[in-house]
Amino acid sequence: MTKVVDRKPLSFYERTYVPALWEGLKVTARHFKRSVQGHNTAKELGEGYYPEVPWRVSEGYRGAPYLVRDQDGHTKCVSCQLCEFVCPPKAIRITPPGPDGPPADRPNAEKMPREFEINMLRCIFCGLCQEVCPEEAIFLEDHYSLTGLTREEMVFDKERLLKLGGVHAGTQKWKNKLEEAAAQESFPVATH
Amino acid sequence: MFETLFSDPTVQFIAFSTVKILVVFGVVMTFVAYAVLVERKVSAFIQDRVGPNRTAPPFVMKIPVIGPFLVRCGIFQPMADGLKFILKEDFTPDYVRKVYFWLAPAIAVIPAFLTLAVIPFGSQLSAGPGAQKMVIADLNVGILYTFGIVSLGVYGIVLAGWSSNSKYPFLGGIRSSAQMISYELAMGMSVVAVFLVVGDLNLGKIVRFQAEHGWMILYQPVAFLLFLVSAFAETNRLPFDMPESESELVGGYHTEYSSMKFALFFLGEYANMIASSAMMVTLFLGGWSLPFLGEPAGSLWGGLLHLGIFVAKMLVMLVVFIWVRWMLPRFRYDQLMDLGWRRFIPLALANIVVTALVLALVDGWGKGT
Ligand code: SF4
Ligand code: SF4
């Protein structure tokens, strides 16, 4: 159903712009008065100001991308380099282990990266790396305040990314796969 | 030796003028700095924010009560801003037309200060024939001089836009030239009516007239409104900040500028605001006079009081400038031109004709025909 909005032609008085102006002045003056009297939004919400009271990061916020470990503390990344490929500003650089590099530290993985660098100065926090990663190994977490004194300092290496990322036990791809596989053993498949 | 030197009127004139120039320049520069602070605070309050409330030199927070209060008011913010501007890298892009690029900020800022020369800030500081008028240059063609100088201000912006040699500044420059020229006409014509009433171009005499007969805004409300709106356009303030319009032109004419050169444009804008406020106070709001304080001052204190009255009125006008900026959205470009050419100029012309007719009638009446 269409709703017809009745647009009345403006009267001459309204077209002089004066009533709109007057209303505008009233609105801004009201807010000004409120602020001068000491009201402020942050206080009324029971929060403080940024440097002292850190900002409350909401669920699903896309902060800095970090590598995560699985529930057993193993590196999840398998050095497939999809994230490196998809990253629009080319912020990620991965050094794969090569044919005789160190083996992965967990089952279900053939390899893990020798080095994994994210240049946080290039990163645009788009989240494509998280979306593309087949191993759920990289997540945009809630860090929003990244500072450094040099450019080099802002290139985060694997150690640092893993440390900052922490353990991410939320999504457990391989555990789910195992359960699925186990479920398939007992035919007919149990449907959820 | 000094006695004989100072009895020479030329030397006296030079000495007093120098003092006046230095004082006015210093005061206006301070005003500019703090106008920026007021702007930031007022905008913050209007938008339910707190505004600058952190900057503090190391020792200030130690002072009980007053220290933290001053810091909360942001009193030290302008100093930090100034320091920052001086220390920032002054970057000149490779592709600009260097000479004009360097010249433009100066051309933008100088006219704003030059117009202040003819504004009568007060009556005088002492009585008697040797009394110094509180105006730097008491020109008989005061207002013509002002309009001549003010129209030079646009060259700074146009030059900046053109010499930057990139798209956004160029568009800003074009807009500003069109806008300034249109509104200058309306502005110039709105004050003609004022001169018809007073019968003199000397700003000091206009203030004297208002002191004796009441403020000009009572005789010429239409002219005041036209002048006020045109002043917004001339100083590039919202709702008429077409040349700058951050949301569509990045920064307009000053996109390519950085550091002190950018600061000069900034300074120019605020100095222009101060000059227009002073001009409005002089032309329409009775200058240094109050309805019951019309006589030129006879003593030092009276003179200072007049100065204070003038400054207070000017500050009120400045706050109006700032207030309006945080209330109105920007006009569309064609609406701006439409308003200027199809509304204001006819209105200004009509105002002149009506004023002239009324004056002629009153004059005829007086002669007893
Ligand atoms: S968030 Fe986007 S820009 Fe940043 S590393 Fe991931 S893909 Fe690259
Ligand atoms: S983080 Fe994910 S997408 Fe990137 S290399 Fe590792 S496994 Fe592949």
PDB file of N, CA, C and O in Angstrom, chain A residues 5-57:
ATOM      1  N   VAL A   5       2.127  11.124   1.044  1.00  0.00           N
ATOM      2  CA  VAL A   5       2.489  12.160   1.998  1.00  0.00           C
ATOM      3  C   VAL A   5       2.012  13.493   1.454  1.00  0.00           C
ATOM      4  O   VAL A   5       2.350  13.891   0.339  1.00  0.00           O
ATOM      5  N   ASP A   6       1.206  14.117   2.242  1.00  0.00           N
ATOM      6  CA  ASP A   6       0.628  15.376   1.809  1.00  0.00           C
ATOM      7  C   ASP A   6       1.644  16.492   2.000  1.00  0.00           C
ATOM      8  O   ASP A   6       2.004  16.820   3.130  1.00  0.00           O
ATOM      9  N   ARG A   7       2.153  17.012   0.915  1.00  0.00           N
ATOM     10  CA  ARG A   7       3.112  18.119   1.033  1.00  0.00           C
ATOM     11  C   ARG A   7       2.397  19.433   0.793  1.00  0.00           C
ATOM     12  O   ARG A   7       2.147  19.825  -0.333  1.00  0.00           O
ATOM     13  N   LYS A   8       2.106  20.086   1.877  1.00  0.00           N
ATOM     14  CA  LYS A   8       1.414  21.363   1.752  1.00  0.00           C
ATOM     15  C   LYS A   8       2.385  22.409   1.219  1.00  0.00           C
ATOM     16  O   LYS A   8       3.555  22.426   1.625  1.00  0.00           O
ATOM     17  N   PRO A   9       1.941  23.249   0.330  1.00  0.00           N
ATOM     18  CA  PRO A   9       2.822  24.346  -0.097  1.00  0.00           C
ATOM     19  C   PRO A   9       3.113  25.269   1.087  1.00  0.00           C
ATOM     20  O   PRO A   9       2.241  25.492   1.939  1.00  0.00           O
ATOM     21  N   LEU A  10       4.347  25.758   1.153  1.00  0.00           N
ATOM     22  CA  LEU A  10       4.724  26.608   2.283  1.00  0.00           C
ATOM     23  C   LEU A  10       4.041  27.954   2.159  1.00  0.00           C
ATOM     24  O   LEU A  10       3.852  28.472   1.058  1.00  0.00           O
ATOM     25  N   SER A  11       3.667  28.479   3.295  1.00  0.00           N
ATOM     26  CA  SER A  11       3.075  29.813   3.267  1.00  0.00           C
ATOM     27  C   SER A  11       4.182  30.837   3.049  1.00  0.00           C
ATOM     28  O   SER A  11       5.365  30.512   3.126  1.00  0.00           O
ATOM     29  N   PHE A  12       3.797  32.051   2.781  1.00  0.00           N
ATOM     30  CA  PHE A  12       4.809  33.081   2.518  1.00  0.00           C
ATOM     31  C   PHE A  12       5.734  33.252   3.725  1.00  0.00           C
ATOM     32  O   PHE A  12       6.950  33.307   3.602  1.00  0.00           O
ATOM     33  N   TYR A  13       5.122  33.249   4.890  1.00  0.00           N
ATOM     34  CA  TYR A  13       5.902  33.423   6.114  1.00  0.00           C
ATOM     35  C   TYR A  13       6.934  32.308   6.254  1.00  0.00           C
ATOM     36  O   TYR A  13       8.097  32.537   6.592  1.00  0.00           O
ATOM     37  N   GLU A  14       6.483  31.073   5.936  1.00  0.00           N
ATOM     38  CA  GLU A  14       7.414  29.957   6.051  1.00  0.00           C
ATOM     39  C   GLU A  14       8.526  30.048   5.021  1.00  0.00           C
ATOM     40  O   GLU A  14       9.649  29.655   5.257  1.00  0.00           O
ATOM     41  N   ARG A  15       8.168  30.586   3.839  1.00  0.00           N
ATOM     42  CA  ARG A  15       9.181  30.661   2.794  1.00  0.00           C
ATOM     43  C   ARG A  15      10.229  31.734   3.063  1.00  0.00           C
ATOM     44  O   ARG A  15      11.294  31.731   2.450  1.00  0.00           O
ATOM     45  N   THR A  16       9.957  32.647   3.947  1.00  0.00           N
ATOM     46  CA  THR A  16      10.982  33.641   4.271  1.00  0.00           C
ATOM     47  C   THR A  16      12.108  33.027   5.078  1.00  0.00           C
ATOM     48  O   THR A  16      13.113  33.656   5.316  1.00  0.00           O
ATOM     49  N   TYR A  17      11.926  31.786   5.521  1.00  0.00           N
ATOM     50  CA  TYR A  17      12.979  31.066   6.230  1.00  0.00           C
ATOM     51  C   TYR A  17      13.038  31.461   7.695  1.00  0.00           C
ATOM     52  O   TYR A  17      13.776  30.893   8.467  1.00  0.00           O
ATOM     53  N   VAL A  18      12.244  32.461   8.069  1.00  0.00           N
ATOM     54  CA  VAL A  18      12.343  32.962   9.436  1.00  0.00           C
ATOM     55  C   VAL A  18      11.896  31.936  10.479  1.00  0.00           C
ATOM     56  O   VAL A  18      12.601  31.711  11.462  1.00  0.00           O
ATOM     57  N   PRO A  19      10.725  31.275  10.289  1.00  0.00           N
ATOM     58  CA  PRO A  19      10.309  30.321  11.334  1.00  0.00           C
ATOM     59  C   PRO A  19      11.313  29.187  11.520  1.00  0.00           C
ATOM     60  O   PRO A  19      11.596  28.797  12.663  1.00  0.00           O
ATOM     61  N   ALA A  20      11.867  28.678  10.418  1.00  0.00           N
ATOM     62  CA  ALA A  20      12.844  27.597  10.524  1.00  0.00           C
ATOM     63  C   ALA A  20      14.059  28.063  11.311  1.00  0.00           C
ATOM     64  O   ALA A  20      14.573  27.364  12.189  1.00  0.00           O
ATOM     65  N   LEU A  21      14.493  29.277  10.984  1.00  0.00           N
ATOM     66  CA  LEU A  21      15.639  29.850  11.679  1.00  0.00           C
ATOM     67  C   LEU A  21      15.379  29.953  13.174  1.00  0.00           C
ATOM     68  O   LEU A  21      16.203  29.581  14.003  1.00  0.00           O
ATOM     69  N   TRP A  22      14.208  30.455  13.486  1.00  0.00           N
ATOM     70  CA  TRP A  22      13.850  30.691  14.876  1.00  0.00           C
ATOM     71  C   TRP A  22      13.823  29.366  15.640  1.00  0.00           C
ATOM     72  O   TRP A  22      14.363  29.249  16.742  1.00  0.00           O
ATOM     73  N   GLU A  23      13.193  28.347  15.033  1.00  0.00           N
ATOM     74  CA  GLU A  23      13.132  27.046  15.675  1.00  0.00           C
ATOM     75  C   GLU A  23      14.540  26.497  15.893  1.00  0.00           C
ATOM     76  O   GLU A  23      14.858  25.950  16.945  1.00  0.00           O
ATOM     77  N   GLY A  24      15.375  26.645  14.870  1.00  0.00           N
ATOM     78  CA  GLY A  24      16.756  26.158  14.972  1.00  0.00           C
ATOM     79  C   GLY A  24      17.477  26.812  16.124  1.00  0.00           C
ATOM     80  O   GLY A  24      18.148  26.152  16.927  1.00  0.00           O
ATOM     81  N   LEU A  25      17.325  28.117  16.224  1.00  0.00           N
ATOM     82  CA  LEU A  25      17.985  28.825  17.319  1.00  0.00           C
ATOM     83  C   LEU A  25      17.487  28.308  18.655  1.00  0.00           C
ATOM     84  O   LEU A  25      18.264  28.141  19.606  1.00  0.00           O
ATOM     85  N   LYS A  26      16.194  28.009  18.720  1.00  0.00           N
ATOM     86  CA  LYS A  26      15.642  27.539  19.998  1.00  0.00           C
ATOM     87  C   LYS A  26      16.241  26.180  20.364  1.00  0.00           C
ATOM     88  O   LYS A  26      16.644  25.959  21.510  1.00  0.00           O
ATOM     89  N   VAL A  27      16.321  25.290  19.378  1.00  0.00           N
ATOM     90  CA  VAL A  27      16.842  23.946  19.656  1.00  0.00           C
ATOM     91  C   VAL A  27      18.289  24.028  20.132  1.00  0.00           C
ATOM     92  O   VAL A  27      18.661  23.464  21.172  1.00  0.00           O
ATOM     93  N   THR A  28      19.114  24.760  19.371  1.00  0.00           N
ATOM     94  CA  THR A  28      20.525  24.820  19.750  1.00  0.00           C
ATOM     95  C   THR A  28      20.695  25.512  21.090  1.00  0.00           C
ATOM     96  O   THR A  28      21.512  25.095  21.901  1.00  0.00           O
ATOM     97  N   ALA A  29      19.884  26.535  21.343  1.00  0.00           N
ATOM     98  CA  ALA A  29      20.004  27.236  22.619  1.00  0.00           C
ATOM     99  C   ALA A  29      19.638  26.302  23.770  1.00  0.00           C
ATOM    100  O   ALA A  29      20.267  26.325  24.830  1.00  0.00           O
ATOM    101  N   ARG A  30      18.644  25.453  23.533  1.00  0.00           N
ATOM    102  CA  ARG A  30      18.224  24.539  24.591  1.00  0.00           C
ATOM    103  C   ARG A  30      19.359  23.572  24.942  1.00  0.00           C
ATOM    104  O   ARG A  30      19.698  23.380  26.103  1.00  0.00           O
ATOM    105  N   HIS A  31      19.983  23.026  23.885  1.00  0.00           N
ATOM    106  CA  HIS A  31      21.085  22.097  24.144  1.00  0.00           C
ATOM    107  C   HIS A  31      22.257  22.801  24.824  1.00  0.00           C
ATOM    108  O   HIS A  31      22.898  22.252  25.710  1.00  0.00           O
ATOM    109  N   PHE A  32      22.511  24.026  24.382  1.00  0.00           N
ATOM    110  CA  PHE A  32      23.600  24.793  24.981  1.00  0.00           C
ATOM    111  C   PHE A  32      23.344  24.984  26.470  1.00  0.00           C
ATOM    112  O   PHE A  32      24.217  24.767  27.307  1.00  0.00           O
ATOM    113  N   LYS A  33      22.099  25.339  26.786  1.00  0.00           N
ATOM    114  CA  LYS A  33      21.758  25.586  28.181  1.00  0.00           C
ATOM    115  C   LYS A  33      21.952  24.313  29.014  1.00  0.00           C
ATOM    116  O   LYS A  33      22.544  24.338  30.084  1.00  0.00           O
ATOM    117  N   ARG A  34      21.462  23.215  28.486  1.00  0.00           N
ATOM    118  CA  ARG A  34      21.611  21.940  29.181  1.00  0.00           C
ATOM    119  C   ARG A  34      23.076  21.651  29.500  1.00  0.00           C
ATOM    120  O   ARG A  34      23.424  21.270  30.613  1.00  0.00           O
ATOM    121  N   SER A  35      23.933  21.838  28.492  1.00  0.00           N
ATOM    122  CA  SER A  35      25.347  21.523  28.689  1.00  0.00           C
ATOM    123  C   SER A  35      25.972  22.454  29.708  1.00  0.00           C
ATOM    124  O   SER A  35      26.780  22.036  30.533  1.00  0.00           O
ATOM    125  N   VAL A  36      25.591  23.737  29.623  1.00  0.00           N
ATOM    126  CA  VAL A  36      26.184  24.690  30.556  1.00  0.00           C
ATOM    127  C   VAL A  36      25.777  24.353  31.980  1.00  0.00           C
ATOM    128  O   VAL A  36      26.555  24.499  32.927  1.00  0.00           O
ATOM    129  N   GLN A  37      24.548  23.861  32.119  1.00  0.00           N
ATOM    130  CA  GLN A  37      24.092  23.505  33.462  1.00  0.00           C
ATOM    131  C   GLN A  37      24.725  22.213  33.954  1.00  0.00           C
ATOM    132  O   GLN A  37      24.405  21.746  35.050  1.00  0.00           O
ATOM    133  N   GLY A  38      25.587  21.633  33.160  1.00  0.00           N
ATOM    134  CA  GLY A  38      26.370  20.500  33.654  1.00  0.00           C
ATOM    135  C   GLY A  38      25.851  19.138  33.253  1.00  0.00           C
ATOM    136  O   GLY A  38      26.386  18.126  33.665  1.00  0.00           O
ATOM    137  N   HIS A  39      24.795  19.101  32.437  1.00  0.00           N
ATOM    138  CA  HIS A  39      24.373  17.793  31.940  1.00  0.00           C
ATOM    139  C   HIS A  39      25.391  17.344  30.926  1.00  0.00           C
ATOM    140  O   HIS A  39      25.874  18.132  30.145  1.00  0.00           O
ATOM    141  N   ASN A  40      25.710  16.080  30.912  1.00  0.00           N
ATOM    142  CA  ASN A  40      26.353  15.578  29.719  1.00  0.00           C
ATOM    143  C   ASN A  40      26.124  14.099  29.545  1.00  0.00           C
ATOM    144  O   ASN A  40      25.944  13.352  30.503  1.00  0.00           O
ATOM    145  N   THR A  41      26.106  13.734  28.281  1.00  0.00           N
ATOM    146  CA  THR A  41      25.646  12.396  27.915  1.00  0.00           C
ATOM    147  C   THR A  41      26.485  11.317  28.594  1.00  0.00           C
ATOM    148  O   THR A  41      25.936  10.351  29.119  1.00  0.00           O
ATOM    149  N   ALA A  42      27.799  11.509  28.580  1.00  0.00           N
ATOM    150  CA  ALA A  42      28.670  10.472  29.139  1.00  0.00           C
ATOM    151  C   ALA A  42      28.351  10.243  30.609  1.00  0.00           C
ATOM    152  O   ALA A  42      28.259   9.106  31.075  1.00  0.00           O
ATOM    153  N   LYS A  43      28.142  11.331  31.331  1.00  0.00           N
ATOM    154  CA  LYS A  43      27.869  11.201  32.764  1.00  0.00           C
ATOM    155  C   LYS A  43      26.536  10.518  32.990  1.00  0.00           C
ATOM    156  O   LYS A  43      26.396   9.667  33.863  1.00  0.00           O
ATOM    157  N   GLU A  44      25.534  10.926  32.171  1.00  0.00           N
ATOM    158  CA  GLU A  44      24.211  10.358  32.383  1.00  0.00           C
ATOM    159  C   GLU A  44      24.166   8.865  32.079  1.00  0.00           C
ATOM    160  O   GLU A  44      23.371   8.129  32.651  1.00  0.00           O
ATOM    161  N   LEU A  45      25.027   8.420  31.181  1.00  0.00           N
ATOM    162  CA  LEU A  45      25.084   6.984  30.895  1.00  0.00           C
ATOM    163  C   LEU A  45      25.936   6.257  31.925  1.00  0.00           C
ATOM    164  O   LEU A  45      26.134   5.057  31.845  1.00  0.00           O
ATOM    165  N   GLY A  46      26.474   7.004  32.895  1.00  0.00           N
ATOM    166  CA  GLY A  46      27.293   6.383  33.920  1.00  0.00           C
ATOM    167  C   GLY A  46      28.662   5.996  33.425  1.00  0.00           C
ATOM    168  O   GLY A  46      29.304   5.099  33.963  1.00  0.00           O
ATOM    169  N   GLU A  47      29.122   6.651  32.363  1.00  0.00           N
ATOM    170  CA  GLU A  47      30.452   6.356  31.845  1.00  0.00           C
ATOM    171  C   GLU A  47      31.338   7.561  32.064  1.00  0.00           C
ATOM    172  O   GLU A  47      30.904   8.582  32.566  1.00  0.00           O
ATOM    173  N   GLY A  48      32.589   7.411  31.696  1.00  0.00           N
ATOM    174  CA  GLY A  48      33.487   8.542  31.845  1.00  0.00           C
ATOM    175  C   GLY A  48      34.039   8.937  30.502  1.00  0.00           C
ATOM    176  O   GLY A  48      33.450   8.630  29.474  1.00  0.00           O
ATOM    177  N   TYR A  49      35.184   9.607  30.520  1.00  0.00           N
ATOM    178  CA  TYR A  49      35.773  10.041  29.267  1.00  0.00           C
ATOM    179  C   TYR A  49      36.919   9.134  28.885  1.00  0.00           C
ATOM    180  O   TYR A  49      37.552   8.517  29.733  1.00  0.00           O
ATOM    181  N   TYR A  50      37.201   9.120  27.600  1.00  0.00           N
ATOM    182  CA  TYR A  50      37.986   8.067  27.015  1.00  0.00           C
ATOM    183  C   TYR A  50      39.309   7.681  27.696  1.00  0.00           C
ATOM    184  O   TYR A  50      39.389   6.543  28.149  1.00  0.00           O
ATOM    185  N   PRO A  51      40.291   8.554  27.809  1.00  0.00           N
ATOM    186  CA  PRO A  51      41.569   7.974  28.264  1.00  0.00           C
ATOM    187  C   PRO A  51      41.466   7.326  29.642  1.00  0.00           C
ATOM    188  O   PRO A  51      42.094   6.300  29.887  1.00  0.00           O
ATOM    189  N   GLU A  52      40.665   7.907  30.526  1.00  0.00           N
ATOM    190  CA  GLU A  52      40.549   7.311  31.866  1.00  0.00           C
ATOM    191  C   GLU A  52      39.651   6.087  31.824  1.00  0.00           C
ATOM    192  O   GLU A  52      39.976   5.057  32.393  1.00  0.00           O
ATOM    193  N   VAL A  53      38.513   6.230  31.217  1.00  0.00           N
ATOM    194  CA  VAL A  53      37.577   5.120  31.146  1.00  0.00           C
ATOM    195  C   VAL A  53      37.591   4.595  29.717  1.00  0.00           C
ATOM    196  O   VAL A  53      37.132   5.269  28.814  1.00  0.00           O
ATOM    197  N   PRO A  54      38.163   3.406  29.519  1.00  0.00           N
ATOM    198  CA  PRO A  54      38.243   2.910  28.154  1.00  0.00           C
ATOM    199  C   PRO A  54      36.857   2.702  27.573  1.00  0.00           C
ATOM    200  O   PRO A  54      35.895   2.439  28.291  1.00  0.00           O
ATOM    201  N   TRP A  55      36.818   2.822  26.309  1.00  0.00           N
ATOM    202  CA  TRP A  55      35.576   2.724  25.577  1.00  0.00           C
ATOM    203  C   TRP A  55      35.030   1.293  25.657  1.00  0.00           C
ATOM    204  O   TRP A  55      35.793   0.326  25.621  1.00  0.00           O
ATOM    205  N   ARG A  56      33.729   1.155  25.768  1.00  0.00           N
ATOM    206  CA  ARG A  56      33.121  -0.164  25.827  1.00  0.00           C
ATOM    207  C   ARG A  56      32.967  -0.686  24.397  1.00  0.00           C
ATOM    208  O   ARG A  56      32.205  -0.137  23.607  1.00  0.00           O
ATOM    209  N   VAL A  57      33.711  -1.747  24.079  1.00  0.00           N
ATOM    210  CA  VAL A  57      33.660  -2.276  22.722  1.00  0.00           C
ATOM    211  C   VAL A  57      32.465  -3.190  22.594  1.00  0.00           C
ATOM    212  O   VAL A  57      32.281  -4.099  23.399  1.00  0.00           O
TER     213      VAL A  57
END
